[in-house]
GROMACS .gro file of N, CA and C in nm:
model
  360
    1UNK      N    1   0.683   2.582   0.998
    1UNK     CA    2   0.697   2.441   0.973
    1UNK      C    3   0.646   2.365   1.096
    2UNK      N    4   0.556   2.268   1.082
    2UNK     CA    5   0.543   2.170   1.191
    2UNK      C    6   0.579   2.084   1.182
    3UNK      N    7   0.596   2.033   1.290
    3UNK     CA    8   0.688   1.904   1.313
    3UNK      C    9   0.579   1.793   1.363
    4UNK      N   10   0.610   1.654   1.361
    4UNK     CA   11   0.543   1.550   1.429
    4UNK      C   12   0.424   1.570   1.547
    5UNK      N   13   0.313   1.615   1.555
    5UNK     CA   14   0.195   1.631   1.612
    5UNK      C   15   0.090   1.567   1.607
    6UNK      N   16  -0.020   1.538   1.685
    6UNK     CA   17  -0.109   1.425   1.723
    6UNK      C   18  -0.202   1.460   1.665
    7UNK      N   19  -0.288   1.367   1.650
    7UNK     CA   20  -0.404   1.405   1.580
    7UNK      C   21  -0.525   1.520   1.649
    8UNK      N   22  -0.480   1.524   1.789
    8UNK     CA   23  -0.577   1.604   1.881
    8UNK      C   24  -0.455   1.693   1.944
    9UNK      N   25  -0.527   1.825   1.967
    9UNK     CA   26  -0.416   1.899   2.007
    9UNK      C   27  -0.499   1.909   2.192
   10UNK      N   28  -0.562   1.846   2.237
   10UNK     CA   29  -0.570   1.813   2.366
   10UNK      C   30  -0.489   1.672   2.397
   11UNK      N   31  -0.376   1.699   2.478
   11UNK     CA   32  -0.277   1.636   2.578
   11UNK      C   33  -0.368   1.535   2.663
   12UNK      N   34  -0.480   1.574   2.672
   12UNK     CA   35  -0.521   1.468   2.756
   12UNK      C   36  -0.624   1.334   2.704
   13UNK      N   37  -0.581   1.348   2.578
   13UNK     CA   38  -0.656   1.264   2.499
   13UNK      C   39  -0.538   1.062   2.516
   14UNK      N   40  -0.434   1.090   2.525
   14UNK     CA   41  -0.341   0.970   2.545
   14UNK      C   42  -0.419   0.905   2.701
   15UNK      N   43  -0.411   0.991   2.798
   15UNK     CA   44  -0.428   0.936   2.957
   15UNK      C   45  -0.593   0.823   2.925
   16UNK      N   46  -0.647   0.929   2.869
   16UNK     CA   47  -0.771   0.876   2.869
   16UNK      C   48  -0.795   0.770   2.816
   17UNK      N   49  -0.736   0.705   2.692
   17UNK     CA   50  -0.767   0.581   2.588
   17UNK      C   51  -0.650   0.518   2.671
   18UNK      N   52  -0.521   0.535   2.728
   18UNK     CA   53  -0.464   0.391   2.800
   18UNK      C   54  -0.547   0.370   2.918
   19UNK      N   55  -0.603   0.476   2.991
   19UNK     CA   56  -0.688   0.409   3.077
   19UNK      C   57  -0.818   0.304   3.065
   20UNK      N   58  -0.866   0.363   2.931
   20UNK     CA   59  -0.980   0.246   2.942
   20UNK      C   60  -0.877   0.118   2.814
   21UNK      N   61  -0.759   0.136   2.817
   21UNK     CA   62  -0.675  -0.018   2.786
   21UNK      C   63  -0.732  -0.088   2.915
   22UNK      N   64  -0.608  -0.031   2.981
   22UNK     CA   65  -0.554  -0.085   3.109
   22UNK      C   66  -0.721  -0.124   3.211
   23UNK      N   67  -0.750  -0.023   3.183
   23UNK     CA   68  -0.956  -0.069   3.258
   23UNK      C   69  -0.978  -0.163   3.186
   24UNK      N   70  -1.023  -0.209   3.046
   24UNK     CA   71  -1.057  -0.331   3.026
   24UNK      C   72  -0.975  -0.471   3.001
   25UNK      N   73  -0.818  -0.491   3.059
   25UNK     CA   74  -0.745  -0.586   3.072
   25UNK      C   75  -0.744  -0.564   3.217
   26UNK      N   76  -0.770  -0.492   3.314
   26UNK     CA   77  -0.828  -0.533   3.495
   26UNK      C   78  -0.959  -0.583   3.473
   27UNK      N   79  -1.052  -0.553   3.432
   27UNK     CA   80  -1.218  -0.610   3.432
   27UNK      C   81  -1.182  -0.744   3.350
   28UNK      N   82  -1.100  -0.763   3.222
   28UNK     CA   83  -1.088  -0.892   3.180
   28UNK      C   84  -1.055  -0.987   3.290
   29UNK      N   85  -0.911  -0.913   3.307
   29UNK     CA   86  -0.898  -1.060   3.437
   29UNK      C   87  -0.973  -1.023   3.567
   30UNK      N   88  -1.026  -0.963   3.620
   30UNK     CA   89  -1.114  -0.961   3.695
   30UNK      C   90  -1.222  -1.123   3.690
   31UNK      N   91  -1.293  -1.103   3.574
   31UNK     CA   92  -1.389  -1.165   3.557
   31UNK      C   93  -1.341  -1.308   3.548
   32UNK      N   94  -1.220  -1.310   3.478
   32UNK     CA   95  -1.192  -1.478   3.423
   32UNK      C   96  -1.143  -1.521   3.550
   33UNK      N   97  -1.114  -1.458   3.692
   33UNK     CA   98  -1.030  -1.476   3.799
   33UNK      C   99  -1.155  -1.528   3.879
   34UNK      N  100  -1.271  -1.464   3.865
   34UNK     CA  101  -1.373  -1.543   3.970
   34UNK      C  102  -1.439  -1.628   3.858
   35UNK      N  103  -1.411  -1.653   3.717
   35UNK     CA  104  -1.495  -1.764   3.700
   35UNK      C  105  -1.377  -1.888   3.728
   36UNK      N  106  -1.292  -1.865   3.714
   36UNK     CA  107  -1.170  -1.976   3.779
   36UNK      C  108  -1.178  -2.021   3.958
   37UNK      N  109  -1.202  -1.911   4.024
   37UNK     CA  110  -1.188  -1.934   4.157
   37UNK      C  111  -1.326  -2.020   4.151
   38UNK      N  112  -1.442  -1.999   4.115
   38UNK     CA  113  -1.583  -2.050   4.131
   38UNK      C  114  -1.579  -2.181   4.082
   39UNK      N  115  -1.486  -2.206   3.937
   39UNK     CA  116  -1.477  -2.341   3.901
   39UNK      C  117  -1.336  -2.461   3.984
   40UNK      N  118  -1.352  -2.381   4.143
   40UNK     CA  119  -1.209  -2.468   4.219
   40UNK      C  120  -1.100  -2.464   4.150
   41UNK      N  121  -1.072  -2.392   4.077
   41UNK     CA  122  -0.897  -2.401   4.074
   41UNK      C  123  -0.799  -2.325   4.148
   42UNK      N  124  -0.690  -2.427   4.165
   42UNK     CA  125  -0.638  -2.464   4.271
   42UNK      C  126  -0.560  -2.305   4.235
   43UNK      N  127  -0.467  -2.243   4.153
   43UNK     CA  128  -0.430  -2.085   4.127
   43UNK      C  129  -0.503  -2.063   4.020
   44UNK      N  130  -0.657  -1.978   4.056
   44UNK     CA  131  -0.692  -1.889   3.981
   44UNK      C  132  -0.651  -1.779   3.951
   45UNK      N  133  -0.577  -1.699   4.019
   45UNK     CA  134  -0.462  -1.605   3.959
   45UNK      C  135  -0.404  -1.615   3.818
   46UNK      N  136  -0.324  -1.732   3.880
   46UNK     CA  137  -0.225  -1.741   3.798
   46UNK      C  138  -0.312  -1.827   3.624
   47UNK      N  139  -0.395  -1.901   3.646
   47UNK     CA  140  -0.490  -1.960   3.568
   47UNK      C  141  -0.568  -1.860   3.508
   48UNK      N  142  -0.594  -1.741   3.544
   48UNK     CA  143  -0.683  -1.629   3.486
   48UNK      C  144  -0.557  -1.566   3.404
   49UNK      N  145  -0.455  -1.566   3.454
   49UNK     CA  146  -0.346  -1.473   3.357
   49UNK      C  147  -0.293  -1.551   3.234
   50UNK      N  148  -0.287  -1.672   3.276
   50UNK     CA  149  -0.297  -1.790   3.114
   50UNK      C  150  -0.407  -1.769   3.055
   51UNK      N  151  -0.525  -1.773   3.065
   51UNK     CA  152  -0.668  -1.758   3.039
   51UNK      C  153  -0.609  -1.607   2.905
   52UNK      N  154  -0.650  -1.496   3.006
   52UNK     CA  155  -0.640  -1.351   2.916
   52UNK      C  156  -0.499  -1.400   2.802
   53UNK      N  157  -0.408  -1.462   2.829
   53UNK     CA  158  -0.275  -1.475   2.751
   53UNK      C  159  -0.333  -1.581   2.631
   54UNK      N  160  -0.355  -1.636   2.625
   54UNK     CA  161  -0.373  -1.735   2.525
   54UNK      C  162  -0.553  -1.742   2.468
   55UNK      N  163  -0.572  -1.624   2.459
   55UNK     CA  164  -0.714  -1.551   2.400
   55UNK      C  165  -0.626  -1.549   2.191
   56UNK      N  166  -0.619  -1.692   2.180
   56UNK     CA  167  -0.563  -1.682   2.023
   56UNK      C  168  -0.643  -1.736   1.916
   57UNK      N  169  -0.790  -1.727   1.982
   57UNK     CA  170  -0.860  -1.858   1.879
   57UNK      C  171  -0.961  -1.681   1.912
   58UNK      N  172  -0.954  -1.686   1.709
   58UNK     CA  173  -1.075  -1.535   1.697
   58UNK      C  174  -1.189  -1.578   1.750
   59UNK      N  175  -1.231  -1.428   1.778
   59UNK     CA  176  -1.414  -1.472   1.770
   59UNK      C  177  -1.448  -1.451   1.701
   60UNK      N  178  -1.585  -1.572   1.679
   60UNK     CA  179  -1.689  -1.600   1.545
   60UNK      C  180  -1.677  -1.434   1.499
   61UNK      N  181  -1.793  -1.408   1.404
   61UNK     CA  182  -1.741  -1.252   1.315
   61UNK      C  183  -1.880  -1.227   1.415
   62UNK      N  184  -1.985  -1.209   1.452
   62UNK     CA  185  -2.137  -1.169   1.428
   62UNK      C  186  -2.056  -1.168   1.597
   63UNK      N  187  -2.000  -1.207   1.698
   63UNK     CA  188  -1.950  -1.150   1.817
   63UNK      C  189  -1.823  -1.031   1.795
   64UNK      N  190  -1.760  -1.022   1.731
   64UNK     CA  191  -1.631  -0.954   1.708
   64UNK      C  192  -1.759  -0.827   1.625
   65UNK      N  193  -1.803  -0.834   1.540
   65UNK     CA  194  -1.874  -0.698   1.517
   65UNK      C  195  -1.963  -0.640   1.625
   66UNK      N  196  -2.050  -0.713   1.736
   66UNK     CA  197  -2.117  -0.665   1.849
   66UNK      C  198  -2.003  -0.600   1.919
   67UNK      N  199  -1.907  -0.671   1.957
   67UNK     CA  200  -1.801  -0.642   2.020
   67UNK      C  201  -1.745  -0.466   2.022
   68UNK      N  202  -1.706  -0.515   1.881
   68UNK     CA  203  -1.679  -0.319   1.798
   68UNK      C  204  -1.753  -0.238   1.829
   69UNK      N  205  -1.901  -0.290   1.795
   69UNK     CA  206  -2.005  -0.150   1.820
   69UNK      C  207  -1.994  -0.131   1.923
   70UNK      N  208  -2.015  -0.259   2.032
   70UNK     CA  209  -2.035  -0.218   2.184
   70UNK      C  210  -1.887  -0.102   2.254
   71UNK      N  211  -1.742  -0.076   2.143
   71UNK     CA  212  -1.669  -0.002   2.198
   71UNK      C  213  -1.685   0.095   2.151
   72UNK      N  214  -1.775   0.141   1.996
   72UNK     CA  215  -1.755   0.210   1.913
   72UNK      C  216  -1.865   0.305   2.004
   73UNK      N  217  -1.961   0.250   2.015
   73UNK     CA  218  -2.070   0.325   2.072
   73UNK      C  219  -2.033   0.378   2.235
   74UNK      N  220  -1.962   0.323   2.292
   74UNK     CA  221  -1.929   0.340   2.459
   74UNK      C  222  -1.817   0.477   2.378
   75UNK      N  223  -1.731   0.452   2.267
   75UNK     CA  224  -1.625   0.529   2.283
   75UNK      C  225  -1.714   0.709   2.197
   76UNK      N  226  -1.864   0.694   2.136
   76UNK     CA  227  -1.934   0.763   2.086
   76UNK      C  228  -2.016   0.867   2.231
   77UNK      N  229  -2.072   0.774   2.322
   77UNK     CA  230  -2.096   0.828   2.408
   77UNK      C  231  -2.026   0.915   2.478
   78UNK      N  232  -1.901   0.845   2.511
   78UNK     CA  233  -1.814   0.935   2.610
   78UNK      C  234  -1.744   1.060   2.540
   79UNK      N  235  -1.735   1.074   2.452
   79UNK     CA  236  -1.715   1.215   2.372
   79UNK      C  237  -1.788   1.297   2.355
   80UNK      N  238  -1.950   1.216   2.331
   80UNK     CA  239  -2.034   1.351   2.328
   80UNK      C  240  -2.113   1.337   2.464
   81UNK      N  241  -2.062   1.311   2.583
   81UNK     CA  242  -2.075   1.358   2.698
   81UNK      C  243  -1.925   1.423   2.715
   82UNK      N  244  -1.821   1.433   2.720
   82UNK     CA  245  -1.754   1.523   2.698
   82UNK      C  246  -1.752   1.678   2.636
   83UNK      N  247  -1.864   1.617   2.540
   83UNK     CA  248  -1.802   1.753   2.406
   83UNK      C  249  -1.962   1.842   2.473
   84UNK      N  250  -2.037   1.785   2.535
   84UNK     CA  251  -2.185   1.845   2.628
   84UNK      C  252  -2.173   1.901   2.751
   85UNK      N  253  -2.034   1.884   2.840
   85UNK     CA  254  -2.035   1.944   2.953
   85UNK      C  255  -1.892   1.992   2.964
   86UNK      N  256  -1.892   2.081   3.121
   86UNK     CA  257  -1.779   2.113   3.099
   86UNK      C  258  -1.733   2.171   3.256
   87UNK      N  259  -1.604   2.172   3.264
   87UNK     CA  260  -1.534   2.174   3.427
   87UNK      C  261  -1.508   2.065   3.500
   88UNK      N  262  -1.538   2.022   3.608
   88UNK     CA  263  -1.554   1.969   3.693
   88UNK      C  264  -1.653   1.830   3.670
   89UNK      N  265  -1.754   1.880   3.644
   89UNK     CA  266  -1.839   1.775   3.566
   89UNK      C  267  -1.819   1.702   3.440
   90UNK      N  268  -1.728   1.766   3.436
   90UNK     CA  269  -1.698   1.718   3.275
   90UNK      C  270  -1.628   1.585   3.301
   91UNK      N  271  -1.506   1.611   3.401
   91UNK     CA  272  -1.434   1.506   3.422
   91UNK      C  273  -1.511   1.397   3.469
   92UNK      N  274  -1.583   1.447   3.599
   92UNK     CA  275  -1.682   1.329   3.634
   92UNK      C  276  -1.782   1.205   3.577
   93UNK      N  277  -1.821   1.342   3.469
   93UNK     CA  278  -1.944   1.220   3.392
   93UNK      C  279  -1.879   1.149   3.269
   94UNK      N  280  -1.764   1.183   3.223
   94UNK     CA  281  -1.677   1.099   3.108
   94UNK      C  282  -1.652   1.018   3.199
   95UNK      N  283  -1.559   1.007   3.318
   95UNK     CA  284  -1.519   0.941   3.415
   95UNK      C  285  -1.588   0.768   3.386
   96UNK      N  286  -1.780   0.803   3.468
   96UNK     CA  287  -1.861   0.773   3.461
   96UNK      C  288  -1.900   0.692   3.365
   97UNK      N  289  -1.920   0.752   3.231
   97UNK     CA  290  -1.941   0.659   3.114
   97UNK      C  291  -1.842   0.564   3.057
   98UNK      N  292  -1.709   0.601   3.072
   98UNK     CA  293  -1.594   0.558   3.000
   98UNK      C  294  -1.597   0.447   3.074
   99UNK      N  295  -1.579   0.435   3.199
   99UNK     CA  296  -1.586   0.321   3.310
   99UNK      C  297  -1.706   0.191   3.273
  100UNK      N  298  -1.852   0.271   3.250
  100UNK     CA  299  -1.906   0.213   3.227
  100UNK      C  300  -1.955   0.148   3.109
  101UNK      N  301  -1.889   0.209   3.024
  101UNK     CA  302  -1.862   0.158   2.872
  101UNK      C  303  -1.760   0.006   2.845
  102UNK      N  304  -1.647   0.062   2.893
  102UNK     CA  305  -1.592  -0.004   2.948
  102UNK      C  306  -1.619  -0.201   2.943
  103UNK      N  307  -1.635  -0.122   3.125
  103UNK     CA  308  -1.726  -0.253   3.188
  103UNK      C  309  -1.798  -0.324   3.069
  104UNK      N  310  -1.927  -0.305   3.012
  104UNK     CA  311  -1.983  -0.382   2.949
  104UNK      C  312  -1.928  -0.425   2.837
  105UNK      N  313  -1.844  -0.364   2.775
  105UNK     CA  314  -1.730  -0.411   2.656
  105UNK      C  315  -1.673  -0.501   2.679
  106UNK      N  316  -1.611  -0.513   2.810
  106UNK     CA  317  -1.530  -0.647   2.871
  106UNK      C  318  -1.636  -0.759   2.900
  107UNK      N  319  -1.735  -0.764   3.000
  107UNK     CA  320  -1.824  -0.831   3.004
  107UNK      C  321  -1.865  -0.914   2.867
  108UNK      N  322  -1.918  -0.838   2.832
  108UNK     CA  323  -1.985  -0.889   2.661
  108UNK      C  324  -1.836  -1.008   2.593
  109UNK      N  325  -1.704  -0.956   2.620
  109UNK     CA  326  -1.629  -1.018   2.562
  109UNK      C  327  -1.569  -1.130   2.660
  110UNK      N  328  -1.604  -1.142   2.741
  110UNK     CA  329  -1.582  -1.242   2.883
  110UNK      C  330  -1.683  -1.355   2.832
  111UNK      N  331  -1.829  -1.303   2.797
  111UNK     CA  332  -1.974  -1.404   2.796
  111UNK      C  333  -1.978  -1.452   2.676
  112UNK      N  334  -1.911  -1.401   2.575
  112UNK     CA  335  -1.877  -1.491   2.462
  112UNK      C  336  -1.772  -1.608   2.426
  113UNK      N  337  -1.664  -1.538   2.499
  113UNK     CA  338  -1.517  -1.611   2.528
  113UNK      C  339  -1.542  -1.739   2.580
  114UNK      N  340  -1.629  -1.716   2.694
  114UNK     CA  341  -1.663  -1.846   2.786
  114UNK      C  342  -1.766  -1.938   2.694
  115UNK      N  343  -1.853  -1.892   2.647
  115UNK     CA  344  -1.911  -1.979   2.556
  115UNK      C  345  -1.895  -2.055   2.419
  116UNK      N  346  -1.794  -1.969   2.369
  116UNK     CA  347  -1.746  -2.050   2.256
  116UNK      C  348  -1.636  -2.136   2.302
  117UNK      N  349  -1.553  -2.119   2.403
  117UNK     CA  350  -1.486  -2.222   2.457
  117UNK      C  351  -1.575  -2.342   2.544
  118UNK      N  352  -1.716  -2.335   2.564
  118UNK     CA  353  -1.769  -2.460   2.626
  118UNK      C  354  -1.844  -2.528   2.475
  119UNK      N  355  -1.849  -2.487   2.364
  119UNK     CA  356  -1.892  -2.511   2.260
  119UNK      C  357  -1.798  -2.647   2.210
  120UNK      N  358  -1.649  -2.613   2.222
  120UNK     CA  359  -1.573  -2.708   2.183
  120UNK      C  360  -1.584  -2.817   2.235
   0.00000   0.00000   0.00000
């Protein structure tokens, strides 16, 4: 009989997807923190953490589908650079892509965010 089990029987499949959470809500506010500091406000900190918090107005659909692919494809890559190497390197170059998948996922959703809010 089995009991309650994950869809992957590698353990290290959880570490990996909260990290690139937690990686792309640091690169979010990352980014909204120096476009706040650059536009003089007086706590960009604290103004970047309202910013990421009150992200309640969707994006248009034709950004929210780039959006997807751009994770679908970062999250396509980093598996089959995973599922292509192995040891030591293995960790490294997922490392590598996931980071940099990542990154441009947030970006892309930073350069839209900002523009449909100067639209209004």
């Amino acid at each position: 009989m089995y009991l309650a089990r994950g869809a992957s029987d590698d353990p290290y499949v959880l570490p990996w997807v909260l990290g690139a959470i937690g990686l792309y809500a640091l690169i979010s506010y990352a980014l909204t923190y120096r476009t706040r500091a650059r536009r003089g406000s007086a706590h960009p900190a604290r103004d970047a953490l309202h910013d990421l918090k009150d992200r309640e107005d969707p994006q248009p659909c034709e950004n929210r589908f780039v959006s997807r692919v751009i994770m679908l494809c970062g999250a396509g890559l980093t598996g089959l650079v995973a599922f292509l190497t192995s040891g030591a390197v293995r960790v490294l170059a997922v490392g590598l892509v996931a980071v940099g998948a990542v990154t441009m996922w947030a970006y892309y959703d930073h350069r839209t965010q900002r523009r449909a809010s100067e639209q209004r």
